[in-house]
mmCIF file of C-alpha atoms in Angstrom:
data_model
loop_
_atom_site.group_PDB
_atom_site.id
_atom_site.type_symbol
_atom_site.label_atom_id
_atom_site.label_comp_id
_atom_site.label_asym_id
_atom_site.label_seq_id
_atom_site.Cartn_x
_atom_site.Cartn_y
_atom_site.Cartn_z
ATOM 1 C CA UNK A 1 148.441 84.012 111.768
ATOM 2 C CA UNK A 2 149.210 87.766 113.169
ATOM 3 C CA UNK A 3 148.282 89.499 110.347
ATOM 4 C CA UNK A 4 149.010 93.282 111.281
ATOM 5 C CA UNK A 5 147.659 94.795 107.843
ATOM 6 C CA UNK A 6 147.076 94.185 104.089
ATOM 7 C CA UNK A 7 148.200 96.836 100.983
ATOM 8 C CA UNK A 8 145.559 95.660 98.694
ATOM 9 C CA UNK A 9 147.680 96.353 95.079
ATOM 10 C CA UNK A 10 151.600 96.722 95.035
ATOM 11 C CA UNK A 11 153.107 96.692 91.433
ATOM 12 C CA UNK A 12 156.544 96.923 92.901
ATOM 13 C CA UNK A 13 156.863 94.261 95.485
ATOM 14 C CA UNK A 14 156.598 91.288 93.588
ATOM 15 C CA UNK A 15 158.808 91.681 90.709
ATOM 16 C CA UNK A 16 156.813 91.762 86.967
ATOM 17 C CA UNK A 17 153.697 90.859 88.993
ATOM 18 C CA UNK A 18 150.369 92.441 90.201
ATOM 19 C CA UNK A 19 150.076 91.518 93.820
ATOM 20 C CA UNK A 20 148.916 92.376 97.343
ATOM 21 C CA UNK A 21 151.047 92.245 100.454
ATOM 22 C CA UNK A 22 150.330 90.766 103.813
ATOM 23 C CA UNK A 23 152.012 92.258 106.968
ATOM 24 C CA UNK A 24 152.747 89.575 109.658
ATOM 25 C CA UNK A 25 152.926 91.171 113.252
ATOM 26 C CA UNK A 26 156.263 91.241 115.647
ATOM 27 C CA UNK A 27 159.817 90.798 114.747
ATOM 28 C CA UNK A 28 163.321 89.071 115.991
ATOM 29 C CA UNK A 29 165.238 92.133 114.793
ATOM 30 C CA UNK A 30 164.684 96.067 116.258
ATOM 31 C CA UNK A 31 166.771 97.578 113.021
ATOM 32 C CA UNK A 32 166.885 101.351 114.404
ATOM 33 C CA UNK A 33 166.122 102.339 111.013
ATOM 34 C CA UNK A 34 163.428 100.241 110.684
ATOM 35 C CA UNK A 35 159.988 102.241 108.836
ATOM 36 C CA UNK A 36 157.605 99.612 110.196
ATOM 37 C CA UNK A 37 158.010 100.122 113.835
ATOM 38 C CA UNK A 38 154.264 99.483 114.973
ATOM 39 C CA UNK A 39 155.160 95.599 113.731
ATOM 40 C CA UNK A 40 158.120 95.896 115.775
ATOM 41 C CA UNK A 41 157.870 97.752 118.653
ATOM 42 C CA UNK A 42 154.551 97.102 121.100
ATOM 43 C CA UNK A 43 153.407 94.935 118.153
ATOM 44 C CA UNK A 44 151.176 93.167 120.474
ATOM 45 C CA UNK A 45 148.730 96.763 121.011
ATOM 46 C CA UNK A 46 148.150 96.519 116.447
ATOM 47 C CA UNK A 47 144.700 95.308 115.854
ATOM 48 C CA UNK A 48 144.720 92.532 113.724
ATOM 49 C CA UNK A 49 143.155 91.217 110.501
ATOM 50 C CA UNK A 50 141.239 88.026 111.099
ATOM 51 C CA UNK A 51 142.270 84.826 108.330
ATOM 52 C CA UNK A 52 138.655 84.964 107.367
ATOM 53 C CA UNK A 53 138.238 88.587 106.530
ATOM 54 C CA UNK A 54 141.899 88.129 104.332
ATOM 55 C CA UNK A 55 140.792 85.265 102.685
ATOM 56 C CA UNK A 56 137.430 86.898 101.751
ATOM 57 C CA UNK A 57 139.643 89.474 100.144
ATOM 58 C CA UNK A 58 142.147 87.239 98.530
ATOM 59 C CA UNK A 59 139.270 85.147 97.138
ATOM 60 C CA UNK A 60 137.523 88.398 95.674
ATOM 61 C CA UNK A 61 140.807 88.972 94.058
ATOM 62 C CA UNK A 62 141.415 85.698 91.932
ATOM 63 C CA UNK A 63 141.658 86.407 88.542
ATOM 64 C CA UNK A 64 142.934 89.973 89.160
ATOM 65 C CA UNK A 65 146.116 89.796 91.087
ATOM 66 C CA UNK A 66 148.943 87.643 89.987
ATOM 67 C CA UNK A 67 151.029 87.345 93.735
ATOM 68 C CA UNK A 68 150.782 88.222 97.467
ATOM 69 C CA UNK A 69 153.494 89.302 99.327
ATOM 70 C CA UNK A 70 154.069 87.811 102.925
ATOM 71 C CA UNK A 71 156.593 90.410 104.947
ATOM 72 C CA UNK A 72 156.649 91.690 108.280
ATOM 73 C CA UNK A 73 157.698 92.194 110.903
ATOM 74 C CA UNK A 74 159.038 88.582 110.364
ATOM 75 C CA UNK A 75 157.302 86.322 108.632
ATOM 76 C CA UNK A 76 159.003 83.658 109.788
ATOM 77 C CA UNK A 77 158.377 83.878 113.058
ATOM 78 C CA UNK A 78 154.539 82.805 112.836
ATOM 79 C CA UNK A 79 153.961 79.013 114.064
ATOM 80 C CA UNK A 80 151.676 78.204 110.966
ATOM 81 C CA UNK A 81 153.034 80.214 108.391
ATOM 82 C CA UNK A 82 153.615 76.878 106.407
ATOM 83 C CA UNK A 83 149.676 75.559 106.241
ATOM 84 C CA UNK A 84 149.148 79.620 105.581
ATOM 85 C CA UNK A 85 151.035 79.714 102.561
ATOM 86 C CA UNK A 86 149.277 76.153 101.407
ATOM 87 C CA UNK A 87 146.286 78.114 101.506
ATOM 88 C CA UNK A 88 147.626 81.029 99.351
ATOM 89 C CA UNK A 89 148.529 79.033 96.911
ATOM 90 C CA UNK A 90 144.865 77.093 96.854
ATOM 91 C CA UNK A 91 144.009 79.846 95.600
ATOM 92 C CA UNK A 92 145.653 79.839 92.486
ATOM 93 C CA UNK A 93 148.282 82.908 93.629
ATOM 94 C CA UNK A 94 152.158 82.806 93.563
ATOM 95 C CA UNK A 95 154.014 83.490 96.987
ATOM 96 C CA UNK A 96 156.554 85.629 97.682
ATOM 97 C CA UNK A 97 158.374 85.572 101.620
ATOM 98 C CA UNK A 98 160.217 88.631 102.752
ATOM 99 C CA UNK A 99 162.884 88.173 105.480
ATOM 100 C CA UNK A 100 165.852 88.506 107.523
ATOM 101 C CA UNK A 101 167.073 85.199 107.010
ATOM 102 C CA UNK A 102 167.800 84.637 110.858
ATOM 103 C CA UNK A 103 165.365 81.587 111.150
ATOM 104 C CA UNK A 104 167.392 79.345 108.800
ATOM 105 C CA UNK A 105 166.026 75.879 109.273
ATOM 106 C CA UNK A 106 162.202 76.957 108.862
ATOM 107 C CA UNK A 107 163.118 79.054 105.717
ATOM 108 C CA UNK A 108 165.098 75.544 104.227
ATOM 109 C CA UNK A 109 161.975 73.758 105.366
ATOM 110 C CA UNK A 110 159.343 76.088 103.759
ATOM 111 C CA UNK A 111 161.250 76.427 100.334
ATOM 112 C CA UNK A 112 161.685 72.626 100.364
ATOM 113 C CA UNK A 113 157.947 72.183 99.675
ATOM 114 C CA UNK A 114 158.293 74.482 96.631
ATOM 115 C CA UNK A 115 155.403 76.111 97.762
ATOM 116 C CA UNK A 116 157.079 79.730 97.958
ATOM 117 C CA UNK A 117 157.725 81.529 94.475
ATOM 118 C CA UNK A 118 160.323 84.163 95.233
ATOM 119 C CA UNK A 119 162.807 84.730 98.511
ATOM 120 C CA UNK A 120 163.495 88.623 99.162
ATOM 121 C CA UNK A 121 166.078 88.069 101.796
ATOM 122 C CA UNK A 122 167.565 91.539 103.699
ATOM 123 C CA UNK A 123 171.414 92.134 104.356
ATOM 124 C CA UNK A 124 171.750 94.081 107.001
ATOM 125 C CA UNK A 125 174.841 95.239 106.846
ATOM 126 C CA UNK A 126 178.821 93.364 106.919
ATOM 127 C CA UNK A 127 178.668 90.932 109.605
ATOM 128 C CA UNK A 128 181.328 92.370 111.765
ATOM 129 C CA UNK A 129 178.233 95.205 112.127
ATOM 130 C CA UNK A 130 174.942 92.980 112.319
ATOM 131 C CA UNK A 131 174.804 93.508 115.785
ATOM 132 C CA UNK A 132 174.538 97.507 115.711
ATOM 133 C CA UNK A 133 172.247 97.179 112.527
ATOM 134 C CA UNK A 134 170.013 94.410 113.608
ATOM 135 C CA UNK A 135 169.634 95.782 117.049
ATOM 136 C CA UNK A 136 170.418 91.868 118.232
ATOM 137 C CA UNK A 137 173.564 91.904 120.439
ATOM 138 C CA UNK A 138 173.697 88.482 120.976
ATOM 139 C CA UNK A 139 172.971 87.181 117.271
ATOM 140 C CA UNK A 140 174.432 83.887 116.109
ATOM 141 C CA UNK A 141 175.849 85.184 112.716
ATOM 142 C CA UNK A 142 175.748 81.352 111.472
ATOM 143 C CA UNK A 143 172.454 81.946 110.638
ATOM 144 C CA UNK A 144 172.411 84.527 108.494
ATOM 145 C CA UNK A 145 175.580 83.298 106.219
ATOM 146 C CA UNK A 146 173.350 79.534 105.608
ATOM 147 C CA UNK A 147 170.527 81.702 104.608
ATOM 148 C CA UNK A 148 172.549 83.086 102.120
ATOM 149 C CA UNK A 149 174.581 80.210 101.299
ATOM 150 C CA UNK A 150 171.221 77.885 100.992
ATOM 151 C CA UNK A 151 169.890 80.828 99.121
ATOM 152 C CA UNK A 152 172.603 80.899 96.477
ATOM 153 C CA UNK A 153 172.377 77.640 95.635
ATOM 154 C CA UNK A 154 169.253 78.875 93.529
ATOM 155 C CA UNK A 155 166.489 76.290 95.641
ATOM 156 C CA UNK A 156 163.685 79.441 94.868
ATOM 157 C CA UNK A 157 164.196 82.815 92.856
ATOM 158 C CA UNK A 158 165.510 85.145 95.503
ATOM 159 C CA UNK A 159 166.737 88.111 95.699
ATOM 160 C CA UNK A 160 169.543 90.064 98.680
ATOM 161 C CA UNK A 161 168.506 93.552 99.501
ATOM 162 C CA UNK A 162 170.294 95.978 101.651
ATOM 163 C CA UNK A 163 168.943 99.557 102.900
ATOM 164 C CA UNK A 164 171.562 101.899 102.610
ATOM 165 C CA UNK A 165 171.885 103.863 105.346
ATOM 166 C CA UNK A 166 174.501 106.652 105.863
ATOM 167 C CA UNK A 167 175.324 106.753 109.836
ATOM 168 C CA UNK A 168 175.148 102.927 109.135
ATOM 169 C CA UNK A 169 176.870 101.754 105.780
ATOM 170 C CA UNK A 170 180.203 102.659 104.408
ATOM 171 C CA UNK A 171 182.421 101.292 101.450
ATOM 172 C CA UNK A 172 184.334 99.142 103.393
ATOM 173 C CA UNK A 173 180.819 97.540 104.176
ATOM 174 C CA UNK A 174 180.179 96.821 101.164
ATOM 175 C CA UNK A 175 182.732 95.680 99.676
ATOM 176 C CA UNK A 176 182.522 92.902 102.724
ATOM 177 C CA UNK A 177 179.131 92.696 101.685
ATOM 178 C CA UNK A 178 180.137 91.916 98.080
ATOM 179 C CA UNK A 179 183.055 89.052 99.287
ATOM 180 C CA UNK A 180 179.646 87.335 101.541
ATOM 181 C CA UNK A 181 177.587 87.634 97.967
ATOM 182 C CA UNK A 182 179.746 86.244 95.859
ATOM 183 C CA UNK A 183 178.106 84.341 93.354
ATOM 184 C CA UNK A 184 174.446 86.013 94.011
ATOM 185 C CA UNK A 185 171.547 86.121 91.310
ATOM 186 C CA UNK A 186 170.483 89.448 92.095
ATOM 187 C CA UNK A 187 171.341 92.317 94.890
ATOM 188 C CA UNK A 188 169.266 95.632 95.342
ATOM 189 C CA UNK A 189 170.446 98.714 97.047
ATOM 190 C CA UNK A 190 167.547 100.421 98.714
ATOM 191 C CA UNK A 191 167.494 104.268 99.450
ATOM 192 C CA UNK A 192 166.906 104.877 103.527
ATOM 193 C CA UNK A 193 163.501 107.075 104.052
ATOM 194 C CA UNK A 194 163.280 108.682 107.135
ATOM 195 C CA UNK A 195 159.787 109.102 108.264
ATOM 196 C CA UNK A 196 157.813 109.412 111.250
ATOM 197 C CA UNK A 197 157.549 105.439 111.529
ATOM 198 C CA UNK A 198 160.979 104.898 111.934
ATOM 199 C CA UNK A 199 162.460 102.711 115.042
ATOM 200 C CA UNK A 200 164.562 105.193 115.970
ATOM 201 C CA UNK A 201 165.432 108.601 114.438
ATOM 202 C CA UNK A 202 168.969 110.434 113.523
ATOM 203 C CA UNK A 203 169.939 108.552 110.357
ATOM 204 C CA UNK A 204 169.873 109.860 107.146
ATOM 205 C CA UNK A 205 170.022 108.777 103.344
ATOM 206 C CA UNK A 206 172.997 108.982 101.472
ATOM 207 C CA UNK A 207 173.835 110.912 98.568
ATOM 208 C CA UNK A 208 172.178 108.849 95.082
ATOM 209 C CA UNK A 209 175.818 109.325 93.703
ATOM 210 C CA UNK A 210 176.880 107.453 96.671
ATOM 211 C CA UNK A 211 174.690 104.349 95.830
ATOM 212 C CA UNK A 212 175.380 104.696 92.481
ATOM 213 C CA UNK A 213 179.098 104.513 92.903
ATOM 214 C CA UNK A 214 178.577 101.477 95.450
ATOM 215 C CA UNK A 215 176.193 100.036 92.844
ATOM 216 C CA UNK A 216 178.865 100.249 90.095
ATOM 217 C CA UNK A 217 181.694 98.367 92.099
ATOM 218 C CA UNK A 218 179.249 95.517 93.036
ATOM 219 C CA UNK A 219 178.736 94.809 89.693
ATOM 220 C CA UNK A 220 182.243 95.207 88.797
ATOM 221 C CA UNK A 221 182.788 92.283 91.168
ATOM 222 C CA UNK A 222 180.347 90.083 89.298
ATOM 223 C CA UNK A 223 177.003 90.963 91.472
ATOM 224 C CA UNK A 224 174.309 91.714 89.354
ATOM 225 C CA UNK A 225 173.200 95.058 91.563
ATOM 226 C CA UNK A 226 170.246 97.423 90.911
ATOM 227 C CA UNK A 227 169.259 100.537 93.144
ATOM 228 C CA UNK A 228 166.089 101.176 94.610
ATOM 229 C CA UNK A 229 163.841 104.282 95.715
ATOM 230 C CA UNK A 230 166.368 107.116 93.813
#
């Protein structure tokens, strides 16, 4: 495993749950407005956390923390993320995977062996726009709509998050956001941050009102949506 960093307590990443959160190194996507960009861009410069020192942590920590967090980057991208996760969960901790959803078959495959808790799964954008949000000009869409279907069909506790961006995300996004969630568990709008780390810089937050009134006509159309980081 490229394991690019560790946050050692997190009481908001793993919903109603104590837990730590494991940064995987290097990523499919190059979101502009990305805030992890040293996972993302020249990933392969980030010194790295060896399995043994984690697990000497994660062992100290039985008892104390409920979850760990596995984002990125993209998680999915590491070759033995699976027999990593087994591990985890020797432990005695629940999982939770972060990701973009583009790797379809080995998220179906991992959540068939029930051995991931929670899904956090991020919507870029409407998928007329995935190209100019992902950064990925030549992404096969396919795979992001059987994440979501897959997801849906309520295999793992999941959740769809989208971070709201204003150069990026309009109305008429969303509402094509809200036709391609129909049917969701849960959707979180996240407030864009612009900070040093970000891929590229320009972009800008919108309004809270704006999110707020976005927020309210999701759940008018039956998706239960929360906002985040206003």
């Amino acid at each position: 495993m490229k394991i690019a960093g560790i946050q050692k307590l997190t009481l908001l990443d793993f919903p109603g749950l104590m837990a730590a959160t494991i940064f995987t190194n290097g990523c499919n996507f190059r979101c502009p407005f990305c805030h992890n960009s040293s996972l993302v861009i020249n990933s392969s410069a980030n010194k790295l956390v060896s399995e043994e020192d984690l697990f000497e942590f994660l062992n100290s920590r039985k008892g104390k923390l409920d979850g760990i967090c596995i984002t990125g980057g993209e998680p999915l991208l590491q070759e033995d993320i699976l027999d990593f996760i087994k591990k985890i969960k020797e432990i005695g901790f629940k999982v939770k995977l972060d990701t973009n959803g583009y790797l379809f078959p080995k998220l179906k495959e991992i959540i068939e062996t029930g051995l991931v808790d929670y899904v956090a799964m991020d919507i870029k954008n409407s998928l007329s726009k995935y190209p100019l949000t992902s950064g990925f000009n030549d992404i096969t869409i396919e795979n992001i709509v059987n994440s979501i279907n897959y997801l849906k069909e309520n295999h793992v506790d999941y959740e769809f998050r989208t971070t709201i961006v204003k150069e990026l995300h309009t109305f008429e996004d969303i509402k094509e956001i809200a036709s391609l969630l129909e049917g969701a568990k849960r959707y979180y709008l996240q407030q864009f941050e612009d900070t040093p780390y970000n891929i590229t810089s320009g972009y800008s937050a919108h309004d809270p009102e704006t999110l707020i009134n976005y927020k309210n006509y999701l759940n008018e159309m039956g998706i239960k949506t929360e906002v985040r980081g206003i």
